[in-house]
C-alpha positions as protocol buffer text, in pm:
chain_id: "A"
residue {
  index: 1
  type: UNK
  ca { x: -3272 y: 90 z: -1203 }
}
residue {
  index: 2
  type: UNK
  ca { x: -3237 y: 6 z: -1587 }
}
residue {
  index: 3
  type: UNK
  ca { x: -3211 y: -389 z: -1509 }
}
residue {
  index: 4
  type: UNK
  ca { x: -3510 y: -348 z: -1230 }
}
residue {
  index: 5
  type: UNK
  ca { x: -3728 y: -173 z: -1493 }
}
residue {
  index: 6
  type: UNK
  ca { x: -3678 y: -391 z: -1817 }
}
residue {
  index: 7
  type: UNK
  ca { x: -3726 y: -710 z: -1534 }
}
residue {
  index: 8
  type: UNK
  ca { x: -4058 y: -576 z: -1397 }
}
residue {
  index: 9
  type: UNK
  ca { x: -4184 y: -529 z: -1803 }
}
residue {
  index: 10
  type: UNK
  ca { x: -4073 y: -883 z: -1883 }
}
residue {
  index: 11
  type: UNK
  ca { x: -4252 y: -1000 z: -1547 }
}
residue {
  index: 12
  type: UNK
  ca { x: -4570 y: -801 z: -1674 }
}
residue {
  index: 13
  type: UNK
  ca { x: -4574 y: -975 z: -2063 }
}
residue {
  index: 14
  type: UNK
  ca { x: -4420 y: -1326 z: -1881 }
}
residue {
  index: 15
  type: UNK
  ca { x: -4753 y: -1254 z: -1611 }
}
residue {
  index: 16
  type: UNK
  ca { x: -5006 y: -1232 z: -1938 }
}
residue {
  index: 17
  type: UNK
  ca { x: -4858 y: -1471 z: -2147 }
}
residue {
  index: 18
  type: UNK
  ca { x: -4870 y: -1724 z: -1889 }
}
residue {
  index: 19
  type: UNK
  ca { x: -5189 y: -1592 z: -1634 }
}
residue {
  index: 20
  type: UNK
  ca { x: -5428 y: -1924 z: -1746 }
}
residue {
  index: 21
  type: UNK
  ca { x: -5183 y: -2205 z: -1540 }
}
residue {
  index: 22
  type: UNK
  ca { x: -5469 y: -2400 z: -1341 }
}
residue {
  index: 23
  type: UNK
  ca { x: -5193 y: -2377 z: -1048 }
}
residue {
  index: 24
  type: UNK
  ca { x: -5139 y: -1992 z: -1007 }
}
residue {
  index: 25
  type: UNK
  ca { x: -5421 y: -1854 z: -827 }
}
residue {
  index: 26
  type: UNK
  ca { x: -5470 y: -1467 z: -923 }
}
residue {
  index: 27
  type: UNK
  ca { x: -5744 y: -1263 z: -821 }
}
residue {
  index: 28
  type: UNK
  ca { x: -5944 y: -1097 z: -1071 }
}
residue {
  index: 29
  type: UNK
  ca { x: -5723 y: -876 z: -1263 }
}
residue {
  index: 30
  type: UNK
  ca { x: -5756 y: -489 z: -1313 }
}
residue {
  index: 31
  type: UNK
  ca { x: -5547 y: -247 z: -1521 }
}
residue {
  index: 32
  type: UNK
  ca { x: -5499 y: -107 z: -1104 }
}
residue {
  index: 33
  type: UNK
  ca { x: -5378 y: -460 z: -955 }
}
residue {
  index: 34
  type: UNK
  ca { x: -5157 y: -505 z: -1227 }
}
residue {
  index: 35
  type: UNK
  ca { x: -4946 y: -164 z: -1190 }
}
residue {
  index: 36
  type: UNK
  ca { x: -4972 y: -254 z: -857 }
}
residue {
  index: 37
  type: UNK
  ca { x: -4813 y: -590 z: -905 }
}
residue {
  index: 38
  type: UNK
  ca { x: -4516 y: -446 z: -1155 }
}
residue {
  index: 39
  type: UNK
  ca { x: -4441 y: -178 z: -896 }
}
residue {
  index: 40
  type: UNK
  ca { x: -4430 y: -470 z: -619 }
}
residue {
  index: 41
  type: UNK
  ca { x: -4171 y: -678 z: -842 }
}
residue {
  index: 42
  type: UNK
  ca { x: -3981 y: -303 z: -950 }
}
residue {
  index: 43
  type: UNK
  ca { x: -3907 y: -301 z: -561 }
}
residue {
  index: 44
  type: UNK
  ca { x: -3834 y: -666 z: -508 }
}
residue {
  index: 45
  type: UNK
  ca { x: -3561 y: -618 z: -758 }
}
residue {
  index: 46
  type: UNK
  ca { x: -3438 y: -333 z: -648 }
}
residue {
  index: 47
  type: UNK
  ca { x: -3363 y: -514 z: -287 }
}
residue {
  index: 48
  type: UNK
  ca { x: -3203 y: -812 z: -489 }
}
residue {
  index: 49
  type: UNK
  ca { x: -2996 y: -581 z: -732 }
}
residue {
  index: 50
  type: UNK
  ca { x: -2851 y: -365 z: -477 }
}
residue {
  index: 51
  type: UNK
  ca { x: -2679 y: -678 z: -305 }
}
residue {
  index: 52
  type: UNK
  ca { x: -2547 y: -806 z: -615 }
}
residue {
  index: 53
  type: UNK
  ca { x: -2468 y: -567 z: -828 }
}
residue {
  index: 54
  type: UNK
  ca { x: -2192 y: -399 z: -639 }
}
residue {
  index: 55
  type: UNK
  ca { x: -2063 y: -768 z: -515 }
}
residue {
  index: 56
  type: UNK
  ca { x: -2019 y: -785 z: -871 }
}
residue {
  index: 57
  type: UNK
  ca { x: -1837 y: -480 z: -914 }
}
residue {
  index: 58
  type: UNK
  ca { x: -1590 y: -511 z: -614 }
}
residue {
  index: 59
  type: UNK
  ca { x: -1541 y: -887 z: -777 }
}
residue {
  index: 60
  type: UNK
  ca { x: -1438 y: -687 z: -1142 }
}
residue {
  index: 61
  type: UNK
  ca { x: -1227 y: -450 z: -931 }
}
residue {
  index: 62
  type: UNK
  ca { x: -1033 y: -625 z: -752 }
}
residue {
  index: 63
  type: UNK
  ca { x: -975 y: -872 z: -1100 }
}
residue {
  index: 64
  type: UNK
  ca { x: -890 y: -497 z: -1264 }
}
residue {
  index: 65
  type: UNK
  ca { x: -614 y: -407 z: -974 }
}
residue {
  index: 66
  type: UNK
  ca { x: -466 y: -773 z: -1026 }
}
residue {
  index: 67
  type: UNK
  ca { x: -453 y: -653 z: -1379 }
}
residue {
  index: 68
  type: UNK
  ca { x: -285 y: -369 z: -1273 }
}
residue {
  index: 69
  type: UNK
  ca { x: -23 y: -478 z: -1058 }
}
residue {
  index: 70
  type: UNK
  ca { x: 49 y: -720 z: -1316 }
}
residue {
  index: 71
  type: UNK
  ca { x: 112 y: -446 z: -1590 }
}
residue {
  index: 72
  type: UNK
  ca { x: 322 y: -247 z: -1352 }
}
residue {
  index: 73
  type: UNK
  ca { x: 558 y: -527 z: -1288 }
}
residue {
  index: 74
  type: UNK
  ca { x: 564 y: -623 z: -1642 }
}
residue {
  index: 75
  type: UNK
  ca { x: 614 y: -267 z: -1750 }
}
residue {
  index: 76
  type: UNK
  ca { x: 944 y: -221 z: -1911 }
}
residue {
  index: 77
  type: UNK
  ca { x: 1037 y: 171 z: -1843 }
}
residue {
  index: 78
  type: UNK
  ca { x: 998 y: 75 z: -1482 }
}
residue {
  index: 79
  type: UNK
  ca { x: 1321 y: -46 z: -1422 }
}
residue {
  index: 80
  type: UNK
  ca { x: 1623 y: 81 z: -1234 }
}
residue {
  index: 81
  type: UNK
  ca { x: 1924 y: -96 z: -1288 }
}
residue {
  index: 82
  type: UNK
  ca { x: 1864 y: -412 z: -1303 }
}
residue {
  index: 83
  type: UNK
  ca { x: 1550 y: -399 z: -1048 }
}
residue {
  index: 84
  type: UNK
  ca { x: 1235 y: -459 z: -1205 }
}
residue {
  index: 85
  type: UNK
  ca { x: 884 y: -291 z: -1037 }
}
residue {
  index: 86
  type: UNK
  ca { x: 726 y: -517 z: -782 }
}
residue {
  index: 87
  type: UNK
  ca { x: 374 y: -480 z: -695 }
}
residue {
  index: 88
  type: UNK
  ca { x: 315 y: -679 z: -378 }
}
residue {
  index: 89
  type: UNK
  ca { x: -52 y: -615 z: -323 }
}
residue {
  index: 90
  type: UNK
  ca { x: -344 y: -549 z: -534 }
}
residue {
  index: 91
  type: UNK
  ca { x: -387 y: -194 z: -446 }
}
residue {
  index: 92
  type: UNK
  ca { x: -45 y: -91 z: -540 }
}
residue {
  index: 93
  type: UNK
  ca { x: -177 y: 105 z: -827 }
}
residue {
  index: 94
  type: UNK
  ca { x: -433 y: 314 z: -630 }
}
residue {
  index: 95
  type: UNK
  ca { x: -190 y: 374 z: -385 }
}
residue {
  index: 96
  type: UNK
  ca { x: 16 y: 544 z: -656 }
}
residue {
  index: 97
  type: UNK
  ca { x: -280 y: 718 z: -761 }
}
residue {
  index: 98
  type: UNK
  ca { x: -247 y: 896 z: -449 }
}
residue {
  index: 99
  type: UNK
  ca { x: 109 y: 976 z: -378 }
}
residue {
  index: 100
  type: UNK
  ca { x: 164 y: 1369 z: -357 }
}
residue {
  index: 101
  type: UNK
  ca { x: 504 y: 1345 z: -155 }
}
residue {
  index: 102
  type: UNK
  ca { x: 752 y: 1105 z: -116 }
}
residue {
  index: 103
  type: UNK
  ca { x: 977 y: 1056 z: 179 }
}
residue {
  index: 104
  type: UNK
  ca { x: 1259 y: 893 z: 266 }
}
residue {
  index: 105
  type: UNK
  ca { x: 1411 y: 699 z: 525 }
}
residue {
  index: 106
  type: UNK
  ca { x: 1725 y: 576 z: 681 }
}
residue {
  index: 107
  type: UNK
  ca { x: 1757 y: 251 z: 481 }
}
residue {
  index: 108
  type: UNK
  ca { x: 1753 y: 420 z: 166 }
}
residue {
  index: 109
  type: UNK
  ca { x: 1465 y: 228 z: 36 }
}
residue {
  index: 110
  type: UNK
  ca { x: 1330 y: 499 z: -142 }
}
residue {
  index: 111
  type: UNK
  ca { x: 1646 y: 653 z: -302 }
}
residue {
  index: 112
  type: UNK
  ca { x: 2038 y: 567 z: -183 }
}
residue {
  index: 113
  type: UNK
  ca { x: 2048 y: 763 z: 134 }
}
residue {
  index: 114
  type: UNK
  ca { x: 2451 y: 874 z: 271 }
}
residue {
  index: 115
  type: UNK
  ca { x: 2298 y: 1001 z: 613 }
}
residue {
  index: 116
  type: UNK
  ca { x: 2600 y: 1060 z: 843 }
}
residue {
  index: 117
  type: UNK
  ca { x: 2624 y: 1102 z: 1268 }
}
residue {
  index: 118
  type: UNK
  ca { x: 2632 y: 1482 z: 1288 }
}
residue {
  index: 119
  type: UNK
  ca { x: 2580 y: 1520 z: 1619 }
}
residue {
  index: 120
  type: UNK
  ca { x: 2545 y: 1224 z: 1900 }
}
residue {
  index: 121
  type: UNK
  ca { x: 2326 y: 1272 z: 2250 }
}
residue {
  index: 122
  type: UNK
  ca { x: 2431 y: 972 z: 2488 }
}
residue {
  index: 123
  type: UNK
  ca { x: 2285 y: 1029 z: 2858 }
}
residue {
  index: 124
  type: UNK
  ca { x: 2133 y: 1428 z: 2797 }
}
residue {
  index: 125
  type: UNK
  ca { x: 2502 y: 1479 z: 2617 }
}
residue {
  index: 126
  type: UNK
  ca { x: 2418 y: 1640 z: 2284 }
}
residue {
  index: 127
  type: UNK
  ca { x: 2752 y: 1817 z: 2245 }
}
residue {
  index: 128
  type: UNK
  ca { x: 2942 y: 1591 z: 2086 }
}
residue {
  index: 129
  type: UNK
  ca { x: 3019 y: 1651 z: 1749 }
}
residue {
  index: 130
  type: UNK
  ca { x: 3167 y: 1369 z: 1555 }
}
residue {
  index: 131
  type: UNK
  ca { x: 3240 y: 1606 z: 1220 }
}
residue {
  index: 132
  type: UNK
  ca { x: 3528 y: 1852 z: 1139 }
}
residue {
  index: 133
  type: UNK
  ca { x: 3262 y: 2104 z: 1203 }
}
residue {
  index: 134
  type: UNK
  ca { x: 3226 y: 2201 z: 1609 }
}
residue {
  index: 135
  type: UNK
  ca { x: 2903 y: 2362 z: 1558 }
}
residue {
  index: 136
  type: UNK
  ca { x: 2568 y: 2219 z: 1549 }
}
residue {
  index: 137
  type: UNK
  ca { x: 2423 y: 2130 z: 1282 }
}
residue {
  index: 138
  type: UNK
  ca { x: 2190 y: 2414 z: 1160 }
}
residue {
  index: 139
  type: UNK
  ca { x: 1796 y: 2313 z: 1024 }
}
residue {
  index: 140
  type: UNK
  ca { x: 1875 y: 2426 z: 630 }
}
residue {
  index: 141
  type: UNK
  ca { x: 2180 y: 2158 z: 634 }
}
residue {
  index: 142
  type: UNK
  ca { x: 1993 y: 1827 z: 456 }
}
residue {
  index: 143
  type: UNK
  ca { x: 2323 y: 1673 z: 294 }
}
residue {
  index: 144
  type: UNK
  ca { x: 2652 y: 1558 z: 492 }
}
residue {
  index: 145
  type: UNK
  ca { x: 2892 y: 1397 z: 202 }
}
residue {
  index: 146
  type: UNK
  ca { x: 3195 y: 1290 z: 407 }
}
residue {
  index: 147
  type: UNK
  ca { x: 3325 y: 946 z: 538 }
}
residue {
  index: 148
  type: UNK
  ca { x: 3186 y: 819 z: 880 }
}
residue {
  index: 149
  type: UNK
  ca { x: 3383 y: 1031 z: 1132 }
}
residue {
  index: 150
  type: UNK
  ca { x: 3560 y: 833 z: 1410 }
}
residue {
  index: 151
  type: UNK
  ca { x: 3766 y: 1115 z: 1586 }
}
residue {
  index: 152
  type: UNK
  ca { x: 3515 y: 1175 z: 1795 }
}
residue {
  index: 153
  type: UNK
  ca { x: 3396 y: 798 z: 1919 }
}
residue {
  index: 154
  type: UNK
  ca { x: 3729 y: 751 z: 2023 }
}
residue {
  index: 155
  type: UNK
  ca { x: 3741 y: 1079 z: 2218 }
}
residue {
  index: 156
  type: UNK
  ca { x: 3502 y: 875 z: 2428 }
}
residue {
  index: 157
  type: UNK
  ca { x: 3540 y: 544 z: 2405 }
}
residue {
  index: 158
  type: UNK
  ca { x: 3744 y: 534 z: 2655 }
}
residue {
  index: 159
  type: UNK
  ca { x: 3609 y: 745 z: 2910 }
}
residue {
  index: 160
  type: UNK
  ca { x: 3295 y: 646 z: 3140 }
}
residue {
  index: 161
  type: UNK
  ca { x: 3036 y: 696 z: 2883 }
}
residue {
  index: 162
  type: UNK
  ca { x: 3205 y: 359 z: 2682 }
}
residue {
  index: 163
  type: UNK
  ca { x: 2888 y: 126 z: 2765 }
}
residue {
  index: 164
  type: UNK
  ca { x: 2661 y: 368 z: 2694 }
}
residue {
  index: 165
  type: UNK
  ca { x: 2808 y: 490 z: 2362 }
}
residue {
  index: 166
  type: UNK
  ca { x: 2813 y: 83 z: 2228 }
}
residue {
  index: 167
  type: UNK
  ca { x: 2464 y: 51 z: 2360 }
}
residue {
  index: 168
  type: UNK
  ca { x: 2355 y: 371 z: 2136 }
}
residue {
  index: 169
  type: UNK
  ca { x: 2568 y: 281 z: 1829 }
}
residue {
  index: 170
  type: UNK
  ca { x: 2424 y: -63 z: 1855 }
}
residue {
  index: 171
  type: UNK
  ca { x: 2056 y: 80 z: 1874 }
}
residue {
  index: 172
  type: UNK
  ca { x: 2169 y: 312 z: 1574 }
}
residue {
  index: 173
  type: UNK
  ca { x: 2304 y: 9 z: 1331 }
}
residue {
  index: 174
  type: UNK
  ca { x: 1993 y: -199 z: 1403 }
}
residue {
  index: 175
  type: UNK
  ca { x: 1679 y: -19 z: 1454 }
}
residue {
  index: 176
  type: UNK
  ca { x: 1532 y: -190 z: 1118 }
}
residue {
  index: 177
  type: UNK
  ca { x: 1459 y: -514 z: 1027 }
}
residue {
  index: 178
  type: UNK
  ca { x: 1658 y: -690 z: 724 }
}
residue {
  index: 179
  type: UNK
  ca { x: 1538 y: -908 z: 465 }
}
residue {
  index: 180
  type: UNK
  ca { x: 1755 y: -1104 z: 298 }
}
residue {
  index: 181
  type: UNK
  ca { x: 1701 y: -1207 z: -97 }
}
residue {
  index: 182
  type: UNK
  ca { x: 1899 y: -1385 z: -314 }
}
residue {
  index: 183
  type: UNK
  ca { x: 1940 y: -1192 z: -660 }
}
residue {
  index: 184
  type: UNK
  ca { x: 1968 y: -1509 z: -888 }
}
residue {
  index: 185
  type: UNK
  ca { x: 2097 y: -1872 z: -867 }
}
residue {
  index: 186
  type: UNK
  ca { x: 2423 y: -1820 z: -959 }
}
residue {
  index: 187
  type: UNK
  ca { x: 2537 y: -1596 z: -687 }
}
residue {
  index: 188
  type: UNK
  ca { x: 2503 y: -1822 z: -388 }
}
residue {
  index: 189
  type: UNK
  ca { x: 2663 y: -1633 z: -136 }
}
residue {
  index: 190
  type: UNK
  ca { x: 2587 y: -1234 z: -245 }
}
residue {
  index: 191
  type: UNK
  ca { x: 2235 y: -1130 z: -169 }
}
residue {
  index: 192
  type: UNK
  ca { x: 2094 y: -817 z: -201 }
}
residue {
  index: 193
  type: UNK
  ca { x: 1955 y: -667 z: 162 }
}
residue {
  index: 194
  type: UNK
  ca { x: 1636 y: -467 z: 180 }
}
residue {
  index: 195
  type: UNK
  ca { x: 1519 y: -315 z: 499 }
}
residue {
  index: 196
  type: UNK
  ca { x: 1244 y: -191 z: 687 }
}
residue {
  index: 197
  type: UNK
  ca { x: 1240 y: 42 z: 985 }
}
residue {
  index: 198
  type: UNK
  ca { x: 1078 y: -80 z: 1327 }
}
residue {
  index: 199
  type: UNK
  ca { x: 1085 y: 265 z: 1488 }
}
């Protein structure tokens, strides 16, 4: 409204200044035609400034999230390990802006998950236990810290349920997708794995 009203003044002195042109034809002027005339440019502008100005602004935004992403990456106190931040869009930073939980999931690529087969359903079978613990796992347990238990895939490997226990296991190991990156040129063979669920 500031730009439209300092416009429709300069039209007004730019209108007197220049009202004698043999080619501009203008009716004869009153103090009433001439509000009339600064109101009718006011609204013109108004119409031309609301398409451009916020084109403009979602231009400097997205140049400001660029920014951002930029000093993210850059930022030195963002690092774990060796693992630098990586922004990999330009709204990474107003996506952080609006993180109140965080979750995790089965590939760890939030934090270094150890999630273990507790309990394994093949075929409406959900009472087999492949733990040192026969009982189900109750809803407060979050954390099982042991090695992958095997006592119990054998108890069944070899009985009828064999295909449908590989099937399962197979589903289990590779229900995500796996990206492949190699960490720098020297190691050739030894690249780091990220992954992403599909489920």
């Amino acid at each position: 409204m500031f730009f439209c009203a300092i416009s429709a003044v300069s039209y007004a002195l730019w209108s007197n200044l220049w009202q004698d042109n043999w080619y501009l034809e203008r009716p004869e002027e009153t103090i009433g035609t001439k509000i009339r005339e600064v109101i009718e440019v006011f609204g013109r502008l108004v119409l031309q400034f609301t398409l451009f100005v916020p084109i403009s602004l979602l231009t400097t935004l997205e140049i400001v999230k660029v920014v951002q992403g930029y000093i993210i990456s850059r930022d030195r106190k963002m690092v774990y390990g060796d693992v630098k931040a990586q922004t990999n869009s330009a709204g990474t930073a107003d996506d952080l802006g609006c993180v109140t939980h965080v979750f995790s999931d089965k590939t760890g690529t939030l934090t270094e998950n150890c999630m273990l087969i507790n309990t394994l359903g093949i075929m409406g079978d959900l009472n087999r236990h492949f733990g040192p613990n026969p009982h189900s796992m109750q809803p407060c347990d979050t954390h099982v810290s042991q090695k992958f238990p095997t006592r119990g895939i054998k108890a069944v490997s070899t009985g009828k349920d064999e295909a449908n226990l590989r099937r399962s296991l197979l589903v289990l190991g590779l229900c995500h997708s796996v990206l492949r990156q190699q960490r720098d040129e020297s190691d050739s063979d030894d690249g780091a794995h990220q992954g992403t669920p599909v489920a």
